[in-house]
Tab-separated table of C-alpha atoms in Angstrom:
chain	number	residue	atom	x	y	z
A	150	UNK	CA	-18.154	15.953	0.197
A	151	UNK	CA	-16.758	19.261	1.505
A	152	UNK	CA	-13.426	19.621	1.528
A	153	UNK	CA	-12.742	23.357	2.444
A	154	UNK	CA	-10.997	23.441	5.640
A	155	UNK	CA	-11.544	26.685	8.201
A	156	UNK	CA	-8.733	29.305	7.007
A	157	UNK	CA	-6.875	28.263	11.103
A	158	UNK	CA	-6.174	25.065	10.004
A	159	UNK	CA	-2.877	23.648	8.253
A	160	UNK	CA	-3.371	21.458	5.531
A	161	UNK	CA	-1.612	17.624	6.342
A	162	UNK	CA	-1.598	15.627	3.168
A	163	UNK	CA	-1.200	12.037	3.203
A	164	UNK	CA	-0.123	10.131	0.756
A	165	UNK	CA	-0.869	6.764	0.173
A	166	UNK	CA	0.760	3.449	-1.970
A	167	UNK	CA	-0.981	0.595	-2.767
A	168	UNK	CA	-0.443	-2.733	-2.625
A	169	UNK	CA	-0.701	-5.580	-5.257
A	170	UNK	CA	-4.565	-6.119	-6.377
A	171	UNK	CA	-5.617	-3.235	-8.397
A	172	UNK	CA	-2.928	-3.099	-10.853
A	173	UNK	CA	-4.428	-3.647	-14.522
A	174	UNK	CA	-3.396	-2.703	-18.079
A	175	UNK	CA	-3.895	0.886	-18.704
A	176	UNK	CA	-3.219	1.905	-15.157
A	177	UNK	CA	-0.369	4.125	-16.556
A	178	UNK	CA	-2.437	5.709	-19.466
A	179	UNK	CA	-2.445	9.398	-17.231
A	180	UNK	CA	1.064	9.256	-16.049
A	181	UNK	CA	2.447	8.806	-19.465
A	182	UNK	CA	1.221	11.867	-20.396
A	183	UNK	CA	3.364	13.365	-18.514
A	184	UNK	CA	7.310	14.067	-19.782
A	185	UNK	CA	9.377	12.328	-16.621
A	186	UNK	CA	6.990	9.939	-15.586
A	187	UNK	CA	6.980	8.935	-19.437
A	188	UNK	CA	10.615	8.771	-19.092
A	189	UNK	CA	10.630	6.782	-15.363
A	190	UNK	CA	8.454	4.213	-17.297
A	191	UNK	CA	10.291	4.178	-20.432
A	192	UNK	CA	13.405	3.353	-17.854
A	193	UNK	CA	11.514	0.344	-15.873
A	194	UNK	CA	12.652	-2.839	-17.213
A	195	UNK	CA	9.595	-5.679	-15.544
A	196	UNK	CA	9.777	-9.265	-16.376
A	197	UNK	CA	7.283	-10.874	-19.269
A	198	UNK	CA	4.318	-12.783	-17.589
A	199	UNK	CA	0.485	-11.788	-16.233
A	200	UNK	CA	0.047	-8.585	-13.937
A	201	UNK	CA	-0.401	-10.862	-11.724
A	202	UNK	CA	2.256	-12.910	-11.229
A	203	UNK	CA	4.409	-12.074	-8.296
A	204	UNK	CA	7.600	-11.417	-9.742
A	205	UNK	CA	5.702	-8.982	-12.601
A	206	UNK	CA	3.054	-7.191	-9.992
A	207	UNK	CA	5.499	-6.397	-7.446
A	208	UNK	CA	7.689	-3.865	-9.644
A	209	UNK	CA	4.822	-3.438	-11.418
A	210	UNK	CA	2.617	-1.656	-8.811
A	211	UNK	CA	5.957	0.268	-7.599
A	212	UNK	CA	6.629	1.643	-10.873
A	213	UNK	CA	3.183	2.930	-11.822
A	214	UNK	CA	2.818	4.352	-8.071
A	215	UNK	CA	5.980	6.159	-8.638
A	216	UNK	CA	5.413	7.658	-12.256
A	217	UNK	CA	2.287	9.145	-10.943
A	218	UNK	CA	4.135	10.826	-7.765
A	219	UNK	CA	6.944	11.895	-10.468
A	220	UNK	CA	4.077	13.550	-12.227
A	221	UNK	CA	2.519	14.826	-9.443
A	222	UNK	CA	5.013	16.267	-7.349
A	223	UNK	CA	6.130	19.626	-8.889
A	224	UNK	CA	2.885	20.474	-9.487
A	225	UNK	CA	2.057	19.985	-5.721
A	226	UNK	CA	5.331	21.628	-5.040
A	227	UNK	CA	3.908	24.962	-6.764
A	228	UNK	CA	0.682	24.132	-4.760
A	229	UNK	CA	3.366	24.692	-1.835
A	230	UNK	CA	1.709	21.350	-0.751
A	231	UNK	CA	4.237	18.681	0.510
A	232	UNK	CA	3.116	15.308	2.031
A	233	UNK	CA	2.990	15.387	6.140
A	234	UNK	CA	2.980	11.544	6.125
A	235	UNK	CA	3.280	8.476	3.688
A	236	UNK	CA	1.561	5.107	4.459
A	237	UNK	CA	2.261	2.281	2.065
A	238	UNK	CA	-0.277	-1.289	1.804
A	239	UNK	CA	2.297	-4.292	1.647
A	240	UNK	CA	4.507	-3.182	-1.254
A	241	UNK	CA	3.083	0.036	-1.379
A	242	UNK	CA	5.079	0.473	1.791
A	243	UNK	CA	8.145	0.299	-0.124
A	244	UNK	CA	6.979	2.887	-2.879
A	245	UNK	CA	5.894	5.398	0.898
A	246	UNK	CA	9.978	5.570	1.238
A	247	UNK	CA	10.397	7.051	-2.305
A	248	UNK	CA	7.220	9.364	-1.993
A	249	UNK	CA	8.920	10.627	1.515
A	250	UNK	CA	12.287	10.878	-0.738
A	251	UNK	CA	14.582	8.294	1.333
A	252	UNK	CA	15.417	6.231	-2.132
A	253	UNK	CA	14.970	6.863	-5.811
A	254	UNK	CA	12.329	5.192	-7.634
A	255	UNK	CA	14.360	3.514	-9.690
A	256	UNK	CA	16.334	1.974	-6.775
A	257	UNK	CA	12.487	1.265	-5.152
A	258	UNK	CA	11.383	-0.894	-8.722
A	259	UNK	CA	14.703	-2.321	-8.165
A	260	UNK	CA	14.317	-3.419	-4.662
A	261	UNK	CA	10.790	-4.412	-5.365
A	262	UNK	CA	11.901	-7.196	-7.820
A	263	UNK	CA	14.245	-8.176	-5.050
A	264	UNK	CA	11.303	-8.594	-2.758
A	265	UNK	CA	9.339	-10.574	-4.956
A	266	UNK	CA	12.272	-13.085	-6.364
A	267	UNK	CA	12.756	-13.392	-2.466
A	268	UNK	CA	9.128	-13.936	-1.620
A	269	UNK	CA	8.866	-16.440	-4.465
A	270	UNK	CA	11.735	-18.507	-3.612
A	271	UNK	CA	10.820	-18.814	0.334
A	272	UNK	CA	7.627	-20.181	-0.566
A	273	UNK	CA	8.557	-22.011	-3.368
A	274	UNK	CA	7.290	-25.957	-2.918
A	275	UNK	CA	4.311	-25.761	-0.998
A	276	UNK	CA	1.670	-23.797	-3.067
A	277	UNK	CA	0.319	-20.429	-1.288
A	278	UNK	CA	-2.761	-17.823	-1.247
A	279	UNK	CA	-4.353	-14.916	0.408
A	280	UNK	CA	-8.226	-14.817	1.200
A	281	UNK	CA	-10.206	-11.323	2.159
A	282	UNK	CA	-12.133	-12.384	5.093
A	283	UNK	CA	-15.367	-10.246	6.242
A	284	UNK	CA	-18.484	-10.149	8.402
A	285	UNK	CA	-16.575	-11.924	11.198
A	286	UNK	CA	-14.160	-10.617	14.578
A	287	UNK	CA	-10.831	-11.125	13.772
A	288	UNK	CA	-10.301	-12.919	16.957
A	289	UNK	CA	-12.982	-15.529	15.441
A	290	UNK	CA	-11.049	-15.873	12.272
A	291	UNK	CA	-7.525	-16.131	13.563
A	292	UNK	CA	-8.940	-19.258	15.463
A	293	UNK	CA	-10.043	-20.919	12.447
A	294	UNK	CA	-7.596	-19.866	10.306
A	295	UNK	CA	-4.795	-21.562	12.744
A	296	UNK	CA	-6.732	-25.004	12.782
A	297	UNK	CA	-5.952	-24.823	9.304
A	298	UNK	CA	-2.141	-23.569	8.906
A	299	UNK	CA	-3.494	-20.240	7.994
A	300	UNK	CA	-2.159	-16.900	9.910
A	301	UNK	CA	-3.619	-12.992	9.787
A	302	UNK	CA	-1.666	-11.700	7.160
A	303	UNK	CA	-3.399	-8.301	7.364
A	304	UNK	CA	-6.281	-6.474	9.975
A	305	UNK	CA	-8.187	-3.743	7.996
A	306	UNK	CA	-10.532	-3.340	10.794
A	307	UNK	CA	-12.529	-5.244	13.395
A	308	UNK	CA	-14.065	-7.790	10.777
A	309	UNK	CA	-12.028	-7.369	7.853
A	310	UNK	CA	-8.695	-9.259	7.222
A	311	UNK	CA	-7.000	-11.093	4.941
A	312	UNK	CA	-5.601	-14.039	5.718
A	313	UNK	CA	-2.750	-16.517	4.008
A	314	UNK	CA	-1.717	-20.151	3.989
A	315	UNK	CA	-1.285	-23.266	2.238
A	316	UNK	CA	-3.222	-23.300	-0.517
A	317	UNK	CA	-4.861	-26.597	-0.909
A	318	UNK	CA	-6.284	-25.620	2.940
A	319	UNK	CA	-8.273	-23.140	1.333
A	320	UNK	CA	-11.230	-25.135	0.610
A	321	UNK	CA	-11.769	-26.426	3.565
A	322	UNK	CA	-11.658	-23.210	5.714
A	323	UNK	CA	-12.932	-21.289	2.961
A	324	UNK	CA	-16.217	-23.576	3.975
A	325	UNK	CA	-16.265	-23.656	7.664
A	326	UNK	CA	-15.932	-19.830	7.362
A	327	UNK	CA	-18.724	-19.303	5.229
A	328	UNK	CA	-21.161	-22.117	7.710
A	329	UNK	CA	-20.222	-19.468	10.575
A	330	UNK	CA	-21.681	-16.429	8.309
A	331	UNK	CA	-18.456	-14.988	7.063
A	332	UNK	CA	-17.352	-13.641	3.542
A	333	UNK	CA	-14.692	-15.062	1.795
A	334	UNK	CA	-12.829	-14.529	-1.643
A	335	UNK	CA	-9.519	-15.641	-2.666
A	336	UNK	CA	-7.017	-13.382	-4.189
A	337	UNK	CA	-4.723	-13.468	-6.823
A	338	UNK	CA	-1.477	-13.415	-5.170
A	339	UNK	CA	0.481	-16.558	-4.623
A	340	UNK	CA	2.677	-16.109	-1.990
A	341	UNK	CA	1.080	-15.752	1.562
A	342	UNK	CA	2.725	-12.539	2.297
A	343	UNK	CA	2.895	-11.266	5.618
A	344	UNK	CA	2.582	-14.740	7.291
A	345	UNK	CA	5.567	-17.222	9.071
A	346	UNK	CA	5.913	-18.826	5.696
A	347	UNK	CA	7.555	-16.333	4.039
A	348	UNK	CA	9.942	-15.924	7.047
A	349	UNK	CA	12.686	-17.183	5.124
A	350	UNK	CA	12.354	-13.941	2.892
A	351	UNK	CA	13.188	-11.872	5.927
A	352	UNK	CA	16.705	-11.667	5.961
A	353	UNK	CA	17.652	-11.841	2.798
A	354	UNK	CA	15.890	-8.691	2.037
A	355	UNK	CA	17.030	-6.859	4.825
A	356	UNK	CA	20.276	-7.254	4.107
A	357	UNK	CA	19.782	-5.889	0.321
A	358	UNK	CA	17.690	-2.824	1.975
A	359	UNK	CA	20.680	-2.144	4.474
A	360	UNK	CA	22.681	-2.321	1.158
A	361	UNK	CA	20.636	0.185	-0.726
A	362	UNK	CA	21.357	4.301	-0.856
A	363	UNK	CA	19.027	5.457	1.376
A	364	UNK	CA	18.546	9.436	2.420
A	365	UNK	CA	17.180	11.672	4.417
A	366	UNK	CA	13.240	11.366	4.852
A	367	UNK	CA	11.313	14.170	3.718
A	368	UNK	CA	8.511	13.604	5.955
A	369	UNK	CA	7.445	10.480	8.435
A	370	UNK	CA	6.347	6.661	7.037
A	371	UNK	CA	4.087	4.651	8.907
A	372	UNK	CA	5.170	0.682	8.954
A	373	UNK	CA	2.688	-1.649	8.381
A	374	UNK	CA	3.610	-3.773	11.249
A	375	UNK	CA	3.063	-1.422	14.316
A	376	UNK	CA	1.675	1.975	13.231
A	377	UNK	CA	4.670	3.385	13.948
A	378	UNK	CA	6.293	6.584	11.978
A	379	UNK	CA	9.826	5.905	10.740
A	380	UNK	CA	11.946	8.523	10.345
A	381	UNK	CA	15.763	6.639	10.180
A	382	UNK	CA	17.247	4.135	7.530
A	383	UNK	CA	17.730	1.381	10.845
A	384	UNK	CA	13.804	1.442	11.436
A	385	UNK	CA	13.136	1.509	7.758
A	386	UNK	CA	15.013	-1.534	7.033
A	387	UNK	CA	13.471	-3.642	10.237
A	388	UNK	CA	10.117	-2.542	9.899
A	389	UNK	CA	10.138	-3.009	5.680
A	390	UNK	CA	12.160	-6.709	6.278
A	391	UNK	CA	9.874	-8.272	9.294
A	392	UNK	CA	6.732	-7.216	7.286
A	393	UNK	CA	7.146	-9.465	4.674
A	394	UNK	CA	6.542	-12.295	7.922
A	395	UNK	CA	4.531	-10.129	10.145
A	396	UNK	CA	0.686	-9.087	10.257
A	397	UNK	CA	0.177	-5.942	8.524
A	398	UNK	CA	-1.839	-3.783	11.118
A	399	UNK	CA	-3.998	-1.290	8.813
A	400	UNK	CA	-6.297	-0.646	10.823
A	401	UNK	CA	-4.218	0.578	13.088
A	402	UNK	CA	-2.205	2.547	10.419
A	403	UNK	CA	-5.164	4.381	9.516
A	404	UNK	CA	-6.163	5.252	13.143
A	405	UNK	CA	-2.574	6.967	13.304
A	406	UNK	CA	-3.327	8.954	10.209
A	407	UNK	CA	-6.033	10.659	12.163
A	408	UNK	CA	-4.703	11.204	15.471
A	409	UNK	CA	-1.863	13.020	13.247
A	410	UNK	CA	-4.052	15.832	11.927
A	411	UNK	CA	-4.181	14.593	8.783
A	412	UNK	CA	-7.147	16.935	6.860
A	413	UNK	CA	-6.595	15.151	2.964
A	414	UNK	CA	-5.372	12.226	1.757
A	415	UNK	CA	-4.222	11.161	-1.821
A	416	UNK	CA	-3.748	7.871	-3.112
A	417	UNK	CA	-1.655	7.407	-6.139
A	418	UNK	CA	-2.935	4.319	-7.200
A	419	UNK	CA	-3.534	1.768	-9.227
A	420	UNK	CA	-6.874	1.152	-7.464
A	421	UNK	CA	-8.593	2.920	-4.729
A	422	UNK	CA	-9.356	0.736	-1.890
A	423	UNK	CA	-6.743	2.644	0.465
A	424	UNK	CA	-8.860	5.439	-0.234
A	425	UNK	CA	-12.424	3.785	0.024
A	426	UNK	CA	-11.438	2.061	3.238
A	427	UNK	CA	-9.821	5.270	5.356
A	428	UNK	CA	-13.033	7.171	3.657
A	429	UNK	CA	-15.028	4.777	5.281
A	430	UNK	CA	-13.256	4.634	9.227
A	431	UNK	CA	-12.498	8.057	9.140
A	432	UNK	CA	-14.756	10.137	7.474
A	433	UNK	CA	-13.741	13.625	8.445
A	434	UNK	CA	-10.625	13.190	6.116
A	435	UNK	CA	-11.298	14.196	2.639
A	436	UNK	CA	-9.457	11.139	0.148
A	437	UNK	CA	-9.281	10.532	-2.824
A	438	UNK	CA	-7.592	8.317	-5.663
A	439	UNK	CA	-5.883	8.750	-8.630
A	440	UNK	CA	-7.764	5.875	-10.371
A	441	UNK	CA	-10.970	7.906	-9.955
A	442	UNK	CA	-9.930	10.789	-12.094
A	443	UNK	CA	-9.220	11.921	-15.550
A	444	UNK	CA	-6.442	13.946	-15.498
A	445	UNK	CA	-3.708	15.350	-13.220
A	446	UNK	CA	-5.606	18.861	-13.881
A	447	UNK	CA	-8.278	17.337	-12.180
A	448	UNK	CA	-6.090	15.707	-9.093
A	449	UNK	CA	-4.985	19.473	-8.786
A	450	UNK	CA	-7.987	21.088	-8.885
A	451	UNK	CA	-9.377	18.723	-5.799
A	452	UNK	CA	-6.186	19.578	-3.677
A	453	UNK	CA	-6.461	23.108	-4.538
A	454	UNK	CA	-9.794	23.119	-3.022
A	455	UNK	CA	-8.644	21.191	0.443
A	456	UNK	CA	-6.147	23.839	1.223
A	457	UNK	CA	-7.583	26.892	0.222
């Protein structure tokens, strides 16, 4: 794909933070190579147990998201490229307000252990899960998915959503889903974030983000659970606290990302489905990920290319 841009238009770069799913064990191999990301992850302390767990992928996915921006960012600095806007999956949304500069990415690892240890202990007792949900409305599936004590936890597009709920429901749905044509597959996350289970969460955590140093953003974030860009600590911690109990609206985040003039986007990864899926609904915007190249060189040499 091209992506020179006429020499009248300003290059926009988005950045953009995953969420828990891709993370695996080499996804810091290229960071490391790199002296203060080396020294970030030297610095992250993340609790024994499987990638997977909540309490490990949480800070997990932060910290390797971070290194990379730490490794990236002075070299786009002498690119005199600077992100426009920062959009953040779930947890990624909490690495988007260290990309945009409003806390340190120490204090974001530290804050995402918070959120999980939170997340854990509001749905501790009843045992939870996410599904992916395709090849049906949304509409349809919200329907079904309420029969069953199941809510929209995220809308990636028209027919593509996740959905979360008591586990031992799964089955059951999981089936009637699949009679009506539909695509299902469970995911390995355990908490049913960004449903009214985890409402309990809510508080708790905005009260240790309203406790946390925040600055100054550098440039806009878009919160998961309207579209909107935040640009103040107040909106930061309401839109970062009600997400972990609202419907993540992706869709919707990615629609933003266009109507702001954004030409390339960037995602730091691990993974590349934020990538793959704004690719996909918006295909005049150049993006890439991380995960799908060698080196940083390389990274660089793409961007260079989008803005000259």
């Amino acid at each position: 794909m091209n992506t020179r841009m006429s020499p009248h238009m300003c290059p926009r770069l988005l950045v953009l933070c995953p969420g828990q799913g891709g993370q695996h064990e080499g996804m810091n191999d290229m960071a490391l190579g790199d002296t203060a990301a080396g020294a970030f992850l030297a610095g992250v302390a993340l609790p024994d147990g499987s990638l997977f767990d909540n309490r490990v992928a949480q800070p997990a996915v932060v910290a390797s998201t971070l290194a990379m921006w730490l490794a990236l960012r002075p070299r786009l600095a002498a690119l005199r490229l600077a992100p426009s806007l920062v959009a953040g999956y779930s947890v990624g949304e909490l690495s988007a307000y260290a990309v945009a500069g409003a806390i340190e990415p120490a204090a974001a690892v530290g804050l995402a252990h918070g959120r999980a240890r939170l997340m854990d202990a509001a749905a501790a007792g009843v045992a939870q899960t996410l599904a992916a949900v395709g090849g049906m409305a949304a509409t349809t599936v919200r329907a079904c998915a309420a029969a069953h004590g199941f809510d929209l936890a995220i809308v990636n597009g028209h027919d593509s959503v996740v959905i979360g709920g008591p586990a031992a429901a799964l089955p059951a749905l999981q089936a009637q889903l699949q009679a009506q044509g539909a695509r299902v597959q469970r995911l390995p996350v355990t908490v049913a974030a960004h449903t009214p289970l985890l409402a309990g969460a809510v508080q708790p955590f905005a009260a240790l983000l309203a406790a946390a140093p925040f600055a100054t953003l550098a440039c806009p974030v878009l919160a998961g659970v309207d579209a909107g860009a935040v640009s103040n600590t107040a909106v930061a911690v309401d839109a970062l606290s009600r997400q972990l109990a609202a419907t993540i609206h992706w869709a919707d985040c990615m629609d933003a990302v266009a109507e702001a003039g954004i030409t390339i986007a960037l995602e730091l990864g691990p993974g590349a489905a934020l990538a793959r899926m704004l690719q996909a609904r918006h295909p005049h915007i150049a993006c890439r990920s991380v995960a799908e190249f060698r080196s940083i060189d390389g990274i660089l040499t793409w961007l260079g290319r989008g803005i000259e």
